[in-house]
mmCIF file with all atom_site columns, C-alpha atoms in Angstrom:
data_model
loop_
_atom_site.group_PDB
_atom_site.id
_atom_site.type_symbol
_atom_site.label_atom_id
_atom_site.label_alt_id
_atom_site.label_comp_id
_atom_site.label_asym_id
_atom_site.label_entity_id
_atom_site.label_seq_id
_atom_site.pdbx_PDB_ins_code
_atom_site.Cartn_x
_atom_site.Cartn_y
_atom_site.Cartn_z
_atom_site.occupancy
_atom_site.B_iso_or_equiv
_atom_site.pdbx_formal_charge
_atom_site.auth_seq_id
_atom_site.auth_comp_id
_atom_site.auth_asym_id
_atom_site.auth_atom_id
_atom_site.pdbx_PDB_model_num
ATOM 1  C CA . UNK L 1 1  ? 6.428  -22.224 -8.232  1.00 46.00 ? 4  UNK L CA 1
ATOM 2  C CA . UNK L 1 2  ? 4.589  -19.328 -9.049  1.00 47.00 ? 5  UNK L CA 1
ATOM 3  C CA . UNK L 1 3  ? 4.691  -18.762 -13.140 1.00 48.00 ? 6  UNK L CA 1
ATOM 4  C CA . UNK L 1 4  ? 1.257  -16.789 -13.855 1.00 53.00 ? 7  UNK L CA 1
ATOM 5  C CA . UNK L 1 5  ? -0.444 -15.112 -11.630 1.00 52.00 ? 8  UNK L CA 1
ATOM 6  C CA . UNK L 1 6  ? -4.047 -15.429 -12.729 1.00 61.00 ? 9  UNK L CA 1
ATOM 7  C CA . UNK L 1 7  ? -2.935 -19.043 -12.366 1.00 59.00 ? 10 UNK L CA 1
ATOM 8  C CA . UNK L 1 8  ? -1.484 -18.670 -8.645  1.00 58.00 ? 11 UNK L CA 1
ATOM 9  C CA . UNK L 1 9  ? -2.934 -15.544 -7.188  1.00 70.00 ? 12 UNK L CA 1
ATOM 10 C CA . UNK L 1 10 ? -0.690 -13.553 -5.104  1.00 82.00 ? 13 UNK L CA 1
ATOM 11 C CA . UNK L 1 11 ? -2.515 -12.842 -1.750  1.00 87.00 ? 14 UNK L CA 1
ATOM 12 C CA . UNK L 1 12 ? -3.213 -9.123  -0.686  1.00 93.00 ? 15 UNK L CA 1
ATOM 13 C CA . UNK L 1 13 ? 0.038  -7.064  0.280   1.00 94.00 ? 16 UNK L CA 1
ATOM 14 C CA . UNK L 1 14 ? 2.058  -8.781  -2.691  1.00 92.00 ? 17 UNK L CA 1
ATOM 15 C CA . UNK L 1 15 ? 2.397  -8.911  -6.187  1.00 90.00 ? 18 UNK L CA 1
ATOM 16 C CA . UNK L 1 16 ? 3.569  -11.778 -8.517  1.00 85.00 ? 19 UNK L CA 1
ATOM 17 C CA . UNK L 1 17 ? 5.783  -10.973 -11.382 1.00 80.00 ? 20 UNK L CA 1
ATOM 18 C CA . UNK L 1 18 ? 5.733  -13.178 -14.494 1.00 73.00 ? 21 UNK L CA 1
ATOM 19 C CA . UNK L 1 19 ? 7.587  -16.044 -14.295 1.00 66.00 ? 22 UNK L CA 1
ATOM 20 C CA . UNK L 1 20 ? 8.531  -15.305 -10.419 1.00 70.00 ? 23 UNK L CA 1
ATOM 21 C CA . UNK L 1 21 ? 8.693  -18.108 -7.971  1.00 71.00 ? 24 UNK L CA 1
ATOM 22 C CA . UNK L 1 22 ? 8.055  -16.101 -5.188  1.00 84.00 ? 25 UNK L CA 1
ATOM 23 C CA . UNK L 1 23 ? 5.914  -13.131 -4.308  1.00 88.00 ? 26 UNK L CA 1
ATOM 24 C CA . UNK L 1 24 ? 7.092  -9.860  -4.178  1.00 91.00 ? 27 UNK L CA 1
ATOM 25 C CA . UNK L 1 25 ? 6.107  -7.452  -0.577  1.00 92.00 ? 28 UNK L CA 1
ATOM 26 C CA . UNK L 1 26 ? 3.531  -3.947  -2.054  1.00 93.00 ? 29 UNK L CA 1
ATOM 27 C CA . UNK L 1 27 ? 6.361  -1.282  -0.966  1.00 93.00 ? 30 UNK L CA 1
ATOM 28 C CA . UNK L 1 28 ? 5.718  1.080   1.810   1.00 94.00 ? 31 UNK L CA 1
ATOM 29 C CA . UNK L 1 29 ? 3.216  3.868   0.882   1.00 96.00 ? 32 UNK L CA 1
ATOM 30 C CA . UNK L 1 30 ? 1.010  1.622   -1.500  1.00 96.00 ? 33 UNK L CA 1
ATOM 31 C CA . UNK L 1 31 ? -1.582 -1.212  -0.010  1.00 96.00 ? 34 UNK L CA 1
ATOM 32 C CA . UNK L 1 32 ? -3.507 -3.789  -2.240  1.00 94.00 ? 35 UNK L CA 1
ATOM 33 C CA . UNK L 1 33 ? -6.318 -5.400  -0.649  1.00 94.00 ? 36 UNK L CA 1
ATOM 34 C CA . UNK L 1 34 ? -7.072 -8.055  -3.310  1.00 91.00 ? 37 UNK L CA 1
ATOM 35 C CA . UNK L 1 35 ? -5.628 -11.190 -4.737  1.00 87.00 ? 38 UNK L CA 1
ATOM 36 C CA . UNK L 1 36 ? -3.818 -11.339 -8.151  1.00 82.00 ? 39 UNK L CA 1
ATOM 37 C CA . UNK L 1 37 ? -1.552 -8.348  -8.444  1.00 85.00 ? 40 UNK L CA 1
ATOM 38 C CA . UNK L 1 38 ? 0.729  -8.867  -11.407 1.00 85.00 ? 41 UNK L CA 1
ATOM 39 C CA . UNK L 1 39 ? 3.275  -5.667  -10.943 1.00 88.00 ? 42 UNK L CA 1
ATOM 40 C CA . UNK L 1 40 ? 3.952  -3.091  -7.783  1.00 91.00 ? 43 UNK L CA 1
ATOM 41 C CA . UNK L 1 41 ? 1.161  -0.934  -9.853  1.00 93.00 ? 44 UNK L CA 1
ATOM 42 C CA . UNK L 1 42 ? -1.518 -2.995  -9.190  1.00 92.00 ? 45 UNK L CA 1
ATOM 43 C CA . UNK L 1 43 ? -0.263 -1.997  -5.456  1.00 94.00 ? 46 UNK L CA 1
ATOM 44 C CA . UNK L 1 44 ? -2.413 1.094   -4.845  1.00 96.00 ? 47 UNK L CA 1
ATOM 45 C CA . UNK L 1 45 ? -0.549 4.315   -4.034  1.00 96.00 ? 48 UNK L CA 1
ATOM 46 C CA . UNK L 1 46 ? -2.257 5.402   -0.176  1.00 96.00 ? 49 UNK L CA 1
ATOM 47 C CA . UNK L 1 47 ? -4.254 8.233   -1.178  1.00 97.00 ? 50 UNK L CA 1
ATOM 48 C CA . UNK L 1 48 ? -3.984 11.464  0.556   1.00 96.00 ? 51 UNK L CA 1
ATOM 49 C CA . UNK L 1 49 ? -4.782 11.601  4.527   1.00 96.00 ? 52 UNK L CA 1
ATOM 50 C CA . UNK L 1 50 ? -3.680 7.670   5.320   1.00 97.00 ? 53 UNK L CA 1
ATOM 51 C CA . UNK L 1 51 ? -0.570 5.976   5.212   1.00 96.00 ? 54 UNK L CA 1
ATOM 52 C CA . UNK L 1 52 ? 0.319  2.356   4.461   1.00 95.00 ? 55 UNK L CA 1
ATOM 53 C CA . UNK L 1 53 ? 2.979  0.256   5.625   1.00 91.00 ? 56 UNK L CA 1
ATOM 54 C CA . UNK L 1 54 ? 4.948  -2.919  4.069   1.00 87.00 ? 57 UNK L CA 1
ATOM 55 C CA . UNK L 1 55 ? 2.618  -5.138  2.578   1.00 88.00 ? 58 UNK L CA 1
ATOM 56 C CA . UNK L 1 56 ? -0.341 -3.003  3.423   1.00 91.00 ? 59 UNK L CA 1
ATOM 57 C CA . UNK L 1 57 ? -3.720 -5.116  2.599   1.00 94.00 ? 60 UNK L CA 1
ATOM 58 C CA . UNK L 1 58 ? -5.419 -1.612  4.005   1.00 95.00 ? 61 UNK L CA 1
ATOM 59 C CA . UNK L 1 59 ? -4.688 2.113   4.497   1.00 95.00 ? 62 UNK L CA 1
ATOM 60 C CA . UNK L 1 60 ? -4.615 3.796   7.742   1.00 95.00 ? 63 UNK L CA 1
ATOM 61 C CA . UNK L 1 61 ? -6.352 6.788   8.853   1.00 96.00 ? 64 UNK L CA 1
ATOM 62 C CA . UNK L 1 62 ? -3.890 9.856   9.823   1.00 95.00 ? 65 UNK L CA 1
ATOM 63 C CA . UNK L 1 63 ? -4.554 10.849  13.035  1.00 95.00 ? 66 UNK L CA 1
ATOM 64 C CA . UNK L 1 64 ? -5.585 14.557  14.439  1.00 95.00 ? 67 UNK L CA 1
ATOM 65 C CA . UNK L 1 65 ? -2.334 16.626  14.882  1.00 95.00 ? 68 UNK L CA 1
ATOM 66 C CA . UNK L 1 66 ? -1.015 14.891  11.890  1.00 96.00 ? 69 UNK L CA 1
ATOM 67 C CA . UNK L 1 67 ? -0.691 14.785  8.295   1.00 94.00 ? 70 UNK L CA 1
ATOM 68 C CA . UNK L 1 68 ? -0.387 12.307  5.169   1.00 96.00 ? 71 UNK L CA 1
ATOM 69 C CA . UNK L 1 69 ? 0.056  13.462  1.591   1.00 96.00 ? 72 UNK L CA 1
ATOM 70 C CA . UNK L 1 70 ? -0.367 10.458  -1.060  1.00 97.00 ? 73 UNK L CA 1
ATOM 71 C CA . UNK L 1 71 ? 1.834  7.551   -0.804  1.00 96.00 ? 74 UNK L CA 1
ATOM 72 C CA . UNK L 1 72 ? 2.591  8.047   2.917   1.00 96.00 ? 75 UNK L CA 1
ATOM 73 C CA . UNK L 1 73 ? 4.383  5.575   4.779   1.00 95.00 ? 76 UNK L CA 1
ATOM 74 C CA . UNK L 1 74 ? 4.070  7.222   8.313   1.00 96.00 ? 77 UNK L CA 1
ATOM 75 C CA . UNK L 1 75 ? 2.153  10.527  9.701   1.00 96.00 ? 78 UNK L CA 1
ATOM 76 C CA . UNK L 1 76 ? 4.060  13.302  9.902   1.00 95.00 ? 79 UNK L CA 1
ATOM 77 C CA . UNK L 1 77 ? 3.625  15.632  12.939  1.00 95.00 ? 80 UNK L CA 1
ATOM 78 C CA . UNK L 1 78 ? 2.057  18.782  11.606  1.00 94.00 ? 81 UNK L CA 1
ATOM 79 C CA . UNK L 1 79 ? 3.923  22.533  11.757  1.00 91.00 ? 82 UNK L CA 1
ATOM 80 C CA . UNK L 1 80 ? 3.375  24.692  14.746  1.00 91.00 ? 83 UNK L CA 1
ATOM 81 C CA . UNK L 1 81 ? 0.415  26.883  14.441  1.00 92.00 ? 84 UNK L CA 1
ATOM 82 C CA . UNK L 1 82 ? -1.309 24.634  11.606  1.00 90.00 ? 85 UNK L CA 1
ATOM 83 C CA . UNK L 1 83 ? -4.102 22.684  12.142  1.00 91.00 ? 86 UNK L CA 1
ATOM 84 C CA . UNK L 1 84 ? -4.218 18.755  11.040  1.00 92.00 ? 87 UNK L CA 1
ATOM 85 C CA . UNK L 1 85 ? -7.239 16.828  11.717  1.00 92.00 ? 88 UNK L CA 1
ATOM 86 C CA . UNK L 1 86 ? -8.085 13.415  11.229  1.00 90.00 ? 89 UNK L CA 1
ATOM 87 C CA . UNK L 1 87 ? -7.702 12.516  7.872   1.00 87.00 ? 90 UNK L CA 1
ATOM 88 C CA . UNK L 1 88 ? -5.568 15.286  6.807   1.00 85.00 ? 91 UNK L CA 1
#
């Protein structure tokens, strides 16, 4: 099983706690596109304007007519009579 990470890297979209047998999923709204996360910090939070899903290894781009504030796990339509382009 999996006792130290650096030992047994967890692939992207997990993380590995200390003396864990089995990885643990990055939670919605964070992404981690590189091996050997030892806690859900080393998950990255999405930043502003993308959104990640369950074991994200990458963040998505928001599309136009929608929005994403940091650690989005979906767009979000935007409001009547706002503007929301790409990336917002």
């Amino acid at each position: 099983g999996i006792a130290d990470y650096r030992d047994y890297p967890c692939k992207p979209g997990f993380y590995c706690l200390k003396k864990c047998t089995e990885p643990v999923i990055c939670p919605v709204g964070r992404y981690r596109p590189e091996v050997a996360a030892g806690s859900v910090e080393d998950c990255h939070i999405c930043p502003g304007g993308y959104f990640c899903l369950e074991q994200a290894t990458t963040k998505n781009l928001c599309r136009g007519g929608t929005y994403c504030p940091p650690g989005s796990s979906a767009e979000t339509l935007c409001p009547a009579s706002y503007y929301c382009p790409e990336g917002n």
